[in-house]
Every structure is written in C-alpha cells, then in structure tokens.
N, CA, C and O of each residue as an XYZ file, in Angstrom:
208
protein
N     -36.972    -16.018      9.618
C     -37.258    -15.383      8.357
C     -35.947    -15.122      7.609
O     -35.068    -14.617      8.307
N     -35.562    -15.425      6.008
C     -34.329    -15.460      5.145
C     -34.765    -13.662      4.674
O     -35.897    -13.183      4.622
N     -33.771    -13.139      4.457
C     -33.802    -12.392      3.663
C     -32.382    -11.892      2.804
O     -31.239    -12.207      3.135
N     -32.590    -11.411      2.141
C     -31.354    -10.582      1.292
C     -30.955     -9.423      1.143
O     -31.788     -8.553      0.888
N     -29.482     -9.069      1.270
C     -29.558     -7.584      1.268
C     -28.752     -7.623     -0.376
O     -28.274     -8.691     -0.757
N     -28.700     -6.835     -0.933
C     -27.995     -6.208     -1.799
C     -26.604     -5.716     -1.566
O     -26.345     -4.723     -0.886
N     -25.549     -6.618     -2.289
C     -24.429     -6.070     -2.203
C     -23.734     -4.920     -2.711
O     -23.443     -4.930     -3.907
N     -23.323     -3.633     -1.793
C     -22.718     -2.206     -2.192
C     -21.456     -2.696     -2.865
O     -20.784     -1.666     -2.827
N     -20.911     -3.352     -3.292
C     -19.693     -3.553     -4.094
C     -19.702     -4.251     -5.088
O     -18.725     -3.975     -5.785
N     -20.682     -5.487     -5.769
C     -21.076     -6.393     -6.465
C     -22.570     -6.185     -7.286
O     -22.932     -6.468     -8.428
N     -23.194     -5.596     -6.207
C     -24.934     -5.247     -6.093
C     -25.196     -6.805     -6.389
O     -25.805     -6.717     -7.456
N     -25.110     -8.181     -6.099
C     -25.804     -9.095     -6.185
C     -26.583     -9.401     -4.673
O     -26.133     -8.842     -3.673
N     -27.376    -10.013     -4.600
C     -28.338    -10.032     -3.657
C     -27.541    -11.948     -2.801
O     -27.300    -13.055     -3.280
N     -27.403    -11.210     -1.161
C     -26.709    -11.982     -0.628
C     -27.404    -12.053      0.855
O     -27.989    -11.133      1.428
N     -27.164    -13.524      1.373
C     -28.193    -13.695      2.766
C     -27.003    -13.682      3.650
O     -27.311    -13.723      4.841
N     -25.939    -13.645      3.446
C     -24.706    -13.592      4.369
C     -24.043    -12.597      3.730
O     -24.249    -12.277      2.560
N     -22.731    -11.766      4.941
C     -21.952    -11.470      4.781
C     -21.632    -10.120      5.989
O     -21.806    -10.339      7.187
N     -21.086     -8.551      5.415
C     -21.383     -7.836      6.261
C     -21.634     -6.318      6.772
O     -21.340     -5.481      5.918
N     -22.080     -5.842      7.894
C     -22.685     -4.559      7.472
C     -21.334     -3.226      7.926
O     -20.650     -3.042      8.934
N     -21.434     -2.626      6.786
C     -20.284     -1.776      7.588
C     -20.720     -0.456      7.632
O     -21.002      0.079      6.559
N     -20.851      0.292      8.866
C     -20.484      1.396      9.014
C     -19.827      2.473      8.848
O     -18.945      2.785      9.648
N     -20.200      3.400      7.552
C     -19.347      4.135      7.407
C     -19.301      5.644      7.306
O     -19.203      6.100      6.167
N     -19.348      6.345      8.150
C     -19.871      7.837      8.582
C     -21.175      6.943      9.115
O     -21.223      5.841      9.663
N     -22.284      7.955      8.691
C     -23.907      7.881      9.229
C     -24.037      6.472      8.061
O     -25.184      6.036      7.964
N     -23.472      6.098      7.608
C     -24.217      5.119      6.460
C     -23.709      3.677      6.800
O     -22.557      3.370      7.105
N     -25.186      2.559      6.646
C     -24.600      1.236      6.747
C     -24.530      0.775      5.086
O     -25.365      0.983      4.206
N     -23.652      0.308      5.036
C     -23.626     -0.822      3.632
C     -23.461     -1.820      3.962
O     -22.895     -2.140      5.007
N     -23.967     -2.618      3.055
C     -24.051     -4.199      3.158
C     -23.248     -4.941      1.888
O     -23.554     -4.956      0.696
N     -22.111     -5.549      2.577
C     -20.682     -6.330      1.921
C     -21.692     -7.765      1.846
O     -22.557     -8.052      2.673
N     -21.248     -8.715      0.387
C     -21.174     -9.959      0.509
C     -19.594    -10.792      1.168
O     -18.674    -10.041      1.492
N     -19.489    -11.657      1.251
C     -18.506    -12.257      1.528
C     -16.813    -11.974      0.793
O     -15.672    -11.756      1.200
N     -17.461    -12.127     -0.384
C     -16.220    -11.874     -1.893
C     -15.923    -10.560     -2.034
O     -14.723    -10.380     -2.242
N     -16.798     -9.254     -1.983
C     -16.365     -8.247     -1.882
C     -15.636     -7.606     -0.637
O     -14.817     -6.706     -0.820
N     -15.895     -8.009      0.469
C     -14.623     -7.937      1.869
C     -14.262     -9.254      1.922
O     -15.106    -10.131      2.105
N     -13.010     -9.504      1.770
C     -12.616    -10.905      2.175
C     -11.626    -10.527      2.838
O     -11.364    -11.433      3.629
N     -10.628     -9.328      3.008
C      -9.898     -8.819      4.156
C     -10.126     -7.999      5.327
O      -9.484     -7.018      5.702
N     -11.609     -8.809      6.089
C     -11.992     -7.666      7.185
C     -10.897     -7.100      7.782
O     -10.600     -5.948      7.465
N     -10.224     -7.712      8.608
C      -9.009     -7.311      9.293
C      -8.353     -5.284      8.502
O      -8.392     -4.235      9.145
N      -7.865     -5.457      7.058
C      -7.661     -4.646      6.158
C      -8.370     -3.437      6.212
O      -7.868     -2.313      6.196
N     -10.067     -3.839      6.304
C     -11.441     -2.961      6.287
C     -10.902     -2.505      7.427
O     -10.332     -1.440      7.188
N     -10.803     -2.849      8.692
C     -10.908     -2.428     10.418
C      -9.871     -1.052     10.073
O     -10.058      0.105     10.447
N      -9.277     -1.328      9.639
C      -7.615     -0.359      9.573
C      -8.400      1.230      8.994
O      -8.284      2.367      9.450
N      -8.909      0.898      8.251
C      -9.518      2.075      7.600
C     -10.430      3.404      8.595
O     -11.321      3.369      9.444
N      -9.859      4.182      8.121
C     -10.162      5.630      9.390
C     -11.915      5.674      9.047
O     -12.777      6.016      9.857
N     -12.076      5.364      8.055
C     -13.348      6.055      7.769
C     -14.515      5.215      8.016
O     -15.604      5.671      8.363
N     -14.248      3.897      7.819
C     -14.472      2.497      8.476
C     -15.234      2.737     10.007
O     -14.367      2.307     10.768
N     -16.257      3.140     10.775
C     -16.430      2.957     12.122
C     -17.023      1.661     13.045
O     -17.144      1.719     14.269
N     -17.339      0.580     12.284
C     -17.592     -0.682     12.059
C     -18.065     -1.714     11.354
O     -18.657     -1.630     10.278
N     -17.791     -2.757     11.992
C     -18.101     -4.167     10.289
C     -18.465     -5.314     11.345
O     -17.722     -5.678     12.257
N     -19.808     -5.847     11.046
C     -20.256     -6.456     11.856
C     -20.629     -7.575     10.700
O     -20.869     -7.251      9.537
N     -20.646     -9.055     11.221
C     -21.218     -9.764     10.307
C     -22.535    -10.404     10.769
O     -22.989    -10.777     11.851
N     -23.070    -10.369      9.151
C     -24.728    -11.112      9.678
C     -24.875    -12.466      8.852
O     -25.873    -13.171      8.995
C-alpha cells in the first residue's frame, strides 16, 4: 500500500523521506527539506531520524 505523508518543512505531500523524533512529536521530512541528516543527528533536541 503507497501512501503520503505531508511534509513539516515544505508541507508538500511526499512517499519518501524521513520521520524525526522530536521530544514526544514525530514529523515527517521530505528528502529536500533534510538533506544533511548527519547535521539533524547533532541536534540535542533531535531524539531520532529514521527513514521511510
């Protein structure tokens, strides 16, 4: 089954990319709006970034 999430940085609707954890909250990154995961990881507030 395809689906789409809505991108938190762009808001365009994307079937790839990734979910990040941040406090209690997931958001969902397209590709173009994180393109420096590595950068994201560094971030304290950041508790994970998983890609789907």
């Amino acid at each position: 089954m395809k689906y789409k999430l809505i991108c938190y940085g762009c808001g365009k609707a994307t079937s790839e990319g990734y979910h990040v954890l941040c406090g209690d909250t997931i958001c969902h990154y397209c590709p173009d709006c994180l393109e420096d995961v590595e950068a994201a990881r560094e971030n304290e507030e950041i508790r994970a970034i998983e890609k789907f």
